[in-house]
């Protein structure tokens, strides 16, 4: 915070343009905030820290609605904490996104007719860095458009020198602690990206496939197995049955002929086999199926790899060189020709894994890879939540977290890519293996070479909460800002990212978890609740909505839909409605300034205030307390809704309108109300600022003359409450609302004046006659006044003279017609609901709909009859 921000505000400005133009305001305002250093964080500060890291977007990415949603929530939290006096750090940065980025650059090379192999590793990596400098990171500019209050001077990239040192350090420590190892095991292989991917990067979906049952062996030694991947039978090294299955006991230990090959394979007994499923016998292909691999390990079976990295058949014979899908059809045809196909089922819908990056069908493949032994790390991550050191919000998400960390398999961390953190292991000419830390010398000499693989992207992003603060160096920033206060992220990466950060943070930081709270939010969907996707035609570029309606409008819409852990529907109409709210704030503040609203001087004593003044201040303090409580519970939707209704309904539609007569009358009461209105606007704008920063900054600086609302003091609940004033104004509101409803029912125009007599004596709001008349457009009663309608409400009586304002006969005729229609609707609904035969056959939803029609008809009849009773005689 600058020194100027601590000074008393200068005299306020009282002029605002007639209309709010977000495009003219937002860009310059944001640059001013950045130039003044409002978003920077000082590690030497004695203020309490508040830290949030950005979930680092991919360097290949651009701002989508999911980013805009998440960033809005984080920005709201950090802006509020900054105003509360915390040393606030919102840590920005980007992820190098190994597979995604390499794919982008390889596509660019493809346009030139080249591949990465034409360039070689070093030149290709240099080309990726060049692309990153020229095209990557466009999301940074889009974050500025949204108003993200991040500490730009601290921006990090997961391939930065400092973060690379952190990766090498933790790899070395895990390796030395025997928590990283190299082994040949089944992995998820993407034949398109040509790399291993972890379990959490596999997306499962139901695909139409085929289930083929085929006969192995000859004569009495035949056995039927079923598979959806017939091509893998070339790599079968056994058939497995359950040891208690009487049907196959005579075969266990024997060898049977594997069709289409010259090999014989054993029949083994293994408890993994379910005797109730299918034929109770399964083919075992250890090199191409994770379950089969485990069976193979238990029975010392060989593992035969029959496909290369492109999923092309390598097994010698007529199928060699065929793609896996081509081979599947050819093998089934060959088996059919031998009479070995027992049954075929097409289509056979089953769950199939796909690469989350390119959607290619995953191929399980035996491969030598690097692994993290996650057992002790995952246990620590689970214990940190169980013992309360880390809170998951909402709490019901804890079960998903425990289901994951309590059942983690070892993590395959090596990737067959060139872009990424290269594994810091060197191999010597005589089988030596040396893991090198950042301070170690790299082995040199003939025959030494580094491992060609790079690390999984999630390995480096798992270090994000502390690597961005300078770890492994013990920096001032690390001491000040670790652990993070809260992590705000989507439940969809609870397993990808959150669990990784928990494991690494606890390991690297001596048992201190990376954050105190994990606040999980849902996914943004379209207004019908459908997932947004380009293929669905419902994807939205948030920049388009920001251009059209302003960034505040988009932010407020997203925040107003943000219930913890729940998906967020959004439609353009809702953004337009939020734009209208921003305009309402603008116009109401402009009106208040034109009528002398001020923040100068102390608030008058309550004894000098009107009931209206005391009411709005009482409500204001209640809203401050409510909003604070909702922020602490991450209830963005509820706090946004509370602010919307308080600002629009109570401040603008009631207090401002009730104060007009006071302003017009002038005198001491008007001066008091001007100061109260200034206070209410000051506090309301501050409460709104974290969610709608641009319009509130413009209005607040104009109202107060202060330097910036970004560094203004967050409001606190003074404790002032006046329940008597609240009851008084609520009664007044009841009168105004009821008379407005009656006027509308009678077809009167909002501005149409009607003679009226108000009997307010003995009511708590007797002093508000002038305001009531102004709000309701009620003229004083004249000599010819005739009470044609009388409305008793809230202890008062409002008598209206409607003669000359409406055609009573025509109105009675219209209402009689509406009444007849409602009565007919009720009669039809009652007839259907009284028909036993209909009720027995009709679906529940149809019956419920008719019951709803009956209730609506009853409601309409009651309303219309009341309107007729209130009309004067024709």
mmCIF file of N, CA and C in Angstrom, residues 390-453:
data_model
loop_
_atom_site.group_PDB
_atom_site.id
_atom_site.type_symbol
_atom_site.label_atom_id
_atom_site.label_comp_id
_atom_site.label_asym_id
_atom_site.label_seq_id
_atom_site.Cartn_x
_atom_site.Cartn_y
_atom_site.Cartn_z
ATOM 1 N N UNK A 390 -5.858 -29.778 7.599
ATOM 2 C CA UNK A 390 -6.379 -29.250 6.328
ATOM 3 C C UNK A 390 -7.882 -29.510 6.299
ATOM 4 N N UNK A 391 -8.646 -28.460 5.974
ATOM 5 C CA UNK A 391 -10.098 -28.578 5.859
ATOM 6 C C UNK A 391 -10.472 -28.641 4.380
ATOM 7 N N UNK A 392 -11.383 -29.540 4.055
ATOM 8 C CA UNK A 392 -11.930 -29.575 2.698
ATOM 9 C C UNK A 392 -13.325 -28.986 2.739
ATOM 10 N N UNK A 393 -13.573 -28.049 1.844
ATOM 11 C CA UNK A 393 -14.860 -27.362 1.801
ATOM 12 C C UNK A 393 -15.428 -27.446 0.388
ATOM 13 N N UNK A 394 -16.683 -27.932 0.243
ATOM 14 C CA UNK A 394 -17.595 -28.383 1.293
ATOM 15 C C UNK A 394 -17.156 -29.744 1.846
ATOM 16 N N UNK A 395 -17.542 -29.994 3.085
ATOM 17 C CA UNK A 395 -17.039 -31.162 3.796
ATOM 18 C C UNK A 395 -17.419 -32.477 3.122
ATOM 19 N N UNK A 396 -18.554 -32.480 2.411
ATOM 20 C CA UNK A 396 -18.977 -33.734 1.787
ATOM 21 C C UNK A 396 -18.008 -34.189 0.690
ATOM 22 N N UNK A 397 -17.107 -33.291 0.264
ATOM 23 C CA UNK A 397 -16.110 -33.678 -0.733
ATOM 24 C C UNK A 397 -14.965 -34.489 -0.121
ATOM 25 N N UNK A 398 -14.918 -34.550 1.219
ATOM 26 C CA UNK A 398 -13.849 -35.316 1.867
ATOM 27 C C UNK A 398 -13.862 -36.776 1.430
ATOM 28 N N UNK A 399 -15.050 -37.333 1.275
ATOM 29 C CA UNK A 399 -15.148 -38.750 0.920
ATOM 30 C C UNK A 399 -14.460 -39.015 -0.411
ATOM 31 N N UNK A 400 -14.662 -38.146 -1.386
ATOM 32 C CA UNK A 400 -14.012 -38.320 -2.692
ATOM 33 C C UNK A 400 -12.498 -38.258 -2.540
ATOM 34 N N UNK A 401 -12.058 -37.365 -1.677
ATOM 35 C CA UNK A 401 -10.621 -37.220 -1.449
ATOM 36 C C UNK A 401 -10.050 -38.493 -0.825
ATOM 37 N N UNK A 402 -10.704 -38.987 0.218
ATOM 38 C CA UNK A 402 -10.211 -40.196 0.889
ATOM 39 C C UNK A 402 -10.293 -41.410 -0.033
ATOM 40 N N UNK A 403 -11.372 -41.499 -0.811
ATOM 41 C CA UNK A 403 -11.495 -42.621 -1.750
ATOM 42 C C UNK A 403 -10.290 -42.674 -2.688
ATOM 43 N N UNK A 404 -9.765 -41.506 -3.000
ATOM 44 C CA UNK A 404 -8.639 -41.446 -3.929
ATOM 45 C C UNK A 404 -7.316 -41.722 -3.218
ATOM 46 N N UNK A 405 -6.995 -40.919 -2.186
ATOM 47 C CA UNK A 405 -5.663 -41.048 -1.582
ATOM 48 C C UNK A 405 -5.497 -42.374 -0.840
ATOM 49 N N UNK A 406 -6.590 -42.954 -0.379
ATOM 50 C CA UNK A 406 -6.482 -44.226 0.339
ATOM 51 C C UNK A 406 -6.313 -45.415 -0.602
ATOM 52 N N UNK A 407 -6.486 -45.199 -1.891
ATOM 53 C CA UNK A 407 -6.415 -46.306 -2.850
ATOM 54 C C UNK A 407 -5.479 -46.004 -4.019
ATOM 55 N N UNK A 408 -4.515 -45.126 -3.790
ATOM 56 C CA UNK A 408 -3.614 -44.727 -4.863
ATOM 57 C C UNK A 408 -2.675 -45.866 -5.249
ATOM 58 N N UNK A 409 -2.512 -46.042 -6.554
ATOM 59 C CA UNK A 409 -1.464 -46.921 -7.072
ATOM 60 C C UNK A 409 -0.203 -46.092 -7.254
ATOM 61 N N UNK A 410 0.911 -46.748 -7.352
ATOM 62 C CA UNK A 410 2.148 -46.020 -7.617
ATOM 63 C C UNK A 410 2.003 -45.206 -8.892
ATOM 64 N N UNK A 411 2.630 -44.051 -8.892
ATOM 65 C CA UNK A 411 2.406 -43.024 -9.924
ATOM 66 C C UNK A 411 3.517 -43.104 -10.969
ATOM 67 N N UNK A 412 3.116 -43.364 -12.209
ATOM 68 C CA UNK A 412 4.069 -43.360 -13.324
ATOM 69 C C UNK A 412 4.380 -41.907 -13.679
ATOM 70 N N UNK A 413 5.621 -41.477 -13.478
ATOM 71 C CA UNK A 413 5.967 -40.056 -13.648
ATOM 72 C C UNK A 413 6.805 -39.783 -14.886
ATOM 73 N N UNK A 414 7.208 -40.805 -15.625
ATOM 74 C CA UNK A 414 8.033 -40.567 -16.816
ATOM 75 C C UNK A 414 7.155 -40.433 -18.050
ATOM 76 N N UNK A 415 7.571 -39.552 -18.927
ATOM 77 C CA UNK A 415 6.856 -39.302 -20.175
ATOM 78 C C UNK A 415 7.850 -39.326 -21.329
ATOM 79 N N UNK A 416 7.433 -39.926 -22.422
ATOM 80 C CA UNK A 416 8.330 -40.077 -23.564
ATOM 81 C C UNK A 416 8.202 -38.851 -24.478
ATOM 82 N N UNK A 417 8.565 -37.706 -23.898
ATOM 83 C CA UNK A 417 8.476 -36.420 -24.591
ATOM 84 C C UNK A 417 9.836 -35.738 -24.574
ATOM 85 N N UNK A 418 9.927 -34.624 -25.275
ATOM 86 C CA UNK A 418 11.146 -33.819 -25.235
ATOM 87 C C UNK A 418 10.942 -32.507 -24.479
ATOM 88 N N UNK A 419 9.689 -32.071 -24.367
ATOM 89 C CA UNK A 419 9.405 -30.803 -23.689
ATOM 90 C C UNK A 419 8.983 -31.103 -22.246
ATOM 91 N N UNK A 420 9.768 -30.632 -21.310
ATOM 92 C CA UNK A 420 9.460 -30.863 -19.911
ATOM 93 C C UNK A 420 10.732 -30.947 -19.091
ATOM 94 N N UNK A 421 10.590 -31.265 -17.825
ATOM 95 C CA UNK A 421 11.739 -31.442 -16.938
ATOM 96 C C UNK A 421 12.347 -32.816 -17.193
ATOM 97 N N UNK A 422 13.538 -32.826 -17.730
ATOM 98 C CA UNK A 422 14.171 -34.095 -18.058
ATOM 99 C C UNK A 422 14.569 -34.817 -16.768
ATOM 100 N N UNK A 423 14.360 -36.120 -16.756
ATOM 101 C CA UNK A 423 14.658 -36.905 -15.559
ATOM 102 C C UNK A 423 16.155 -36.812 -15.250
ATOM 103 N N UNK A 424 16.501 -36.405 -14.015
ATOM 104 C CA UNK A 424 17.916 -36.144 -13.683
ATOM 105 C C UNK A 424 18.693 -37.401 -13.308
ATOM 106 N N UNK A 425 18.666 -38.358 -14.199
ATOM 107 C CA UNK A 425 19.357 -39.628 -13.969
ATOM 108 C C UNK A 425 20.285 -39.897 -15.156
ATOM 109 N N UNK A 426 21.534 -40.291 -14.841
ATOM 110 C CA UNK A 426 22.521 -40.605 -15.869
ATOM 111 C C UNK A 426 22.884 -42.087 -15.773
ATOM 112 N N UNK A 427 23.099 -42.670 -16.971
ATOM 113 C CA UNK A 427 23.477 -44.079 -17.052
ATOM 114 C C UNK A 427 24.910 -44.182 -17.578
ATOM 115 N N UNK A 428 25.679 -45.066 -16.925
ATOM 116 C CA UNK A 428 27.067 -45.232 -17.317
ATOM 117 C C UNK A 428 27.278 -46.403 -18.244
ATOM 118 N N UNK A 429 28.451 -46.508 -18.799
ATOM 119 C CA UNK A 429 28.739 -47.563 -19.794
ATOM 120 C C UNK A 429 28.737 -48.968 -19.198
ATOM 121 N N UNK A 430 28.845 -49.059 -17.881
ATOM 122 C CA UNK A 430 28.895 -50.379 -17.239
ATOM 123 C C UNK A 430 27.670 -50.625 -16.355
ATOM 124 N N UNK A 431 26.558 -50.015 -16.753
ATOM 125 C CA UNK A 431 25.331 -50.230 -16.015
ATOM 126 C C UNK A 431 25.157 -49.320 -14.810
ATOM 127 N N UNK A 432 26.017 -48.318 -14.646
ATOM 128 C CA UNK A 432 25.885 -47.396 -13.524
ATOM 129 C C UNK A 432 24.614 -46.551 -13.675
ATOM 130 N N UNK A 433 23.976 -46.237 -12.549
ATOM 131 C CA UNK A 433 22.807 -45.355 -12.515
ATOM 132 C C UNK A 433 23.071 -44.300 -11.453
ATOM 133 N N UNK A 434 23.092 -43.023 -11.858
ATOM 134 C CA UNK A 434 23.382 -41.931 -10.930
ATOM 135 C C UNK A 434 22.278 -40.880 -11.021
ATOM 136 N N UNK A 435 21.635 -40.600 -9.861
ATOM 137 C CA UNK A 435 20.653 -39.524 -9.796
ATOM 138 C C UNK A 435 21.379 -38.257 -9.356
ATOM 139 N N UNK A 436 21.167 -37.183 -10.095
ATOM 140 C CA UNK A 436 21.929 -35.956 -9.887
ATOM 141 C C UNK A 436 21.031 -34.855 -9.337
ATOM 142 N N UNK A 437 21.419 -34.315 -8.187
ATOM 143 C CA UNK A 437 20.725 -33.156 -7.633
ATOM 144 C C UNK A 437 21.281 -31.872 -8.207
ATOM 145 N N UNK A 438 20.651 -30.730 -7.887
ATOM 146 C CA UNK A 438 21.082 -29.466 -8.496
ATOM 147 C C UNK A 438 22.503 -29.048 -8.120
ATOM 148 N N UNK A 439 23.018 -29.554 -6.997
ATOM 149 C CA UNK A 439 24.372 -29.188 -6.580
ATOM 150 C C UNK A 439 25.388 -30.276 -6.900
ATOM 151 N N UNK A 440 24.927 -31.346 -7.550
ATOM 152 C CA UNK A 440 25.828 -32.455 -7.880
ATOM 153 C C UNK A 440 26.460 -32.255 -9.254
ATOM 154 N N UNK A 441 27.639 -32.842 -9.434
ATOM 155 C CA UNK A 441 28.290 -32.809 -10.740
ATOM 156 C C UNK A 441 27.689 -33.886 -11.638
ATOM 157 N N UNK A 442 27.493 -33.521 -12.881
ATOM 158 C CA UNK A 442 26.957 -34.466 -13.855
ATOM 159 C C UNK A 442 28.076 -35.401 -14.310
ATOM 160 N N UNK A 443 27.803 -36.707 -14.324
ATOM 161 C CA UNK A 443 28.849 -37.645 -14.784
ATOM 162 C C UNK A 443 29.248 -37.343 -16.224
ATOM 163 N N UNK A 444 30.532 -37.393 -16.486
ATOM 164 C CA UNK A 444 31.026 -37.142 -17.846
ATOM 165 C C UNK A 444 31.897 -38.317 -18.271
ATOM 166 N N UNK A 445 32.192 -38.317 -19.499
ATOM 167 C CA UNK A 445 33.044 -39.383 -20.023
ATOM 168 C C UNK A 445 32.301 -40.222 -21.037
ATOM 169 N N UNK A 446 33.054 -41.044 -21.738
ATOM 170 C CA UNK A 446 32.495 -41.841 -22.817
ATOM 171 C C UNK A 446 31.476 -42.844 -22.287
ATOM 172 N N UNK A 447 30.332 -42.897 -22.938
ATOM 173 C CA UNK A 447 29.321 -43.876 -22.591
ATOM 174 C C UNK A 447 28.286 -43.385 -21.596
ATOM 175 N N UNK A 448 28.494 -42.240 -20.971
ATOM 176 C CA UNK A 448 27.505 -41.701 -20.040
ATOM 177 C C UNK A 448 26.424 -40.932 -20.808
ATOM 178 N N UNK A 449 25.180 -41.145 -20.447
ATOM 179 C CA UNK A 449 24.101 -40.414 -21.101
ATOM 180 C C UNK A 449 22.943 -40.226 -20.117
ATOM 181 N N UNK A 450 22.174 -39.144 -20.337
ATOM 182 C CA UNK A 450 21.035 -38.850 -19.455
ATOM 183 C C UNK A 450 19.794 -39.590 -19.941
ATOM 184 N N UNK A 451 18.931 -39.939 -19.000
ATOM 185 C CA UNK A 451 17.632 -40.534 -19.337
ATOM 186 C C UNK A 451 16.909 -39.619 -20.331
ATOM 187 N N UNK A 452 16.313 -40.209 -21.336
ATOM 188 C CA UNK A 452 15.681 -39.406 -22.390
ATOM 189 C C UNK A 452 14.280 -38.926 -22.020
ATOM 190 N N UNK A 453 13.665 -39.494 -20.984
ATOM 191 C CA UNK A 453 12.288 -39.140 -20.644
ATOM 192 C C UNK A 453 12.225 -37.831 -19.848
#
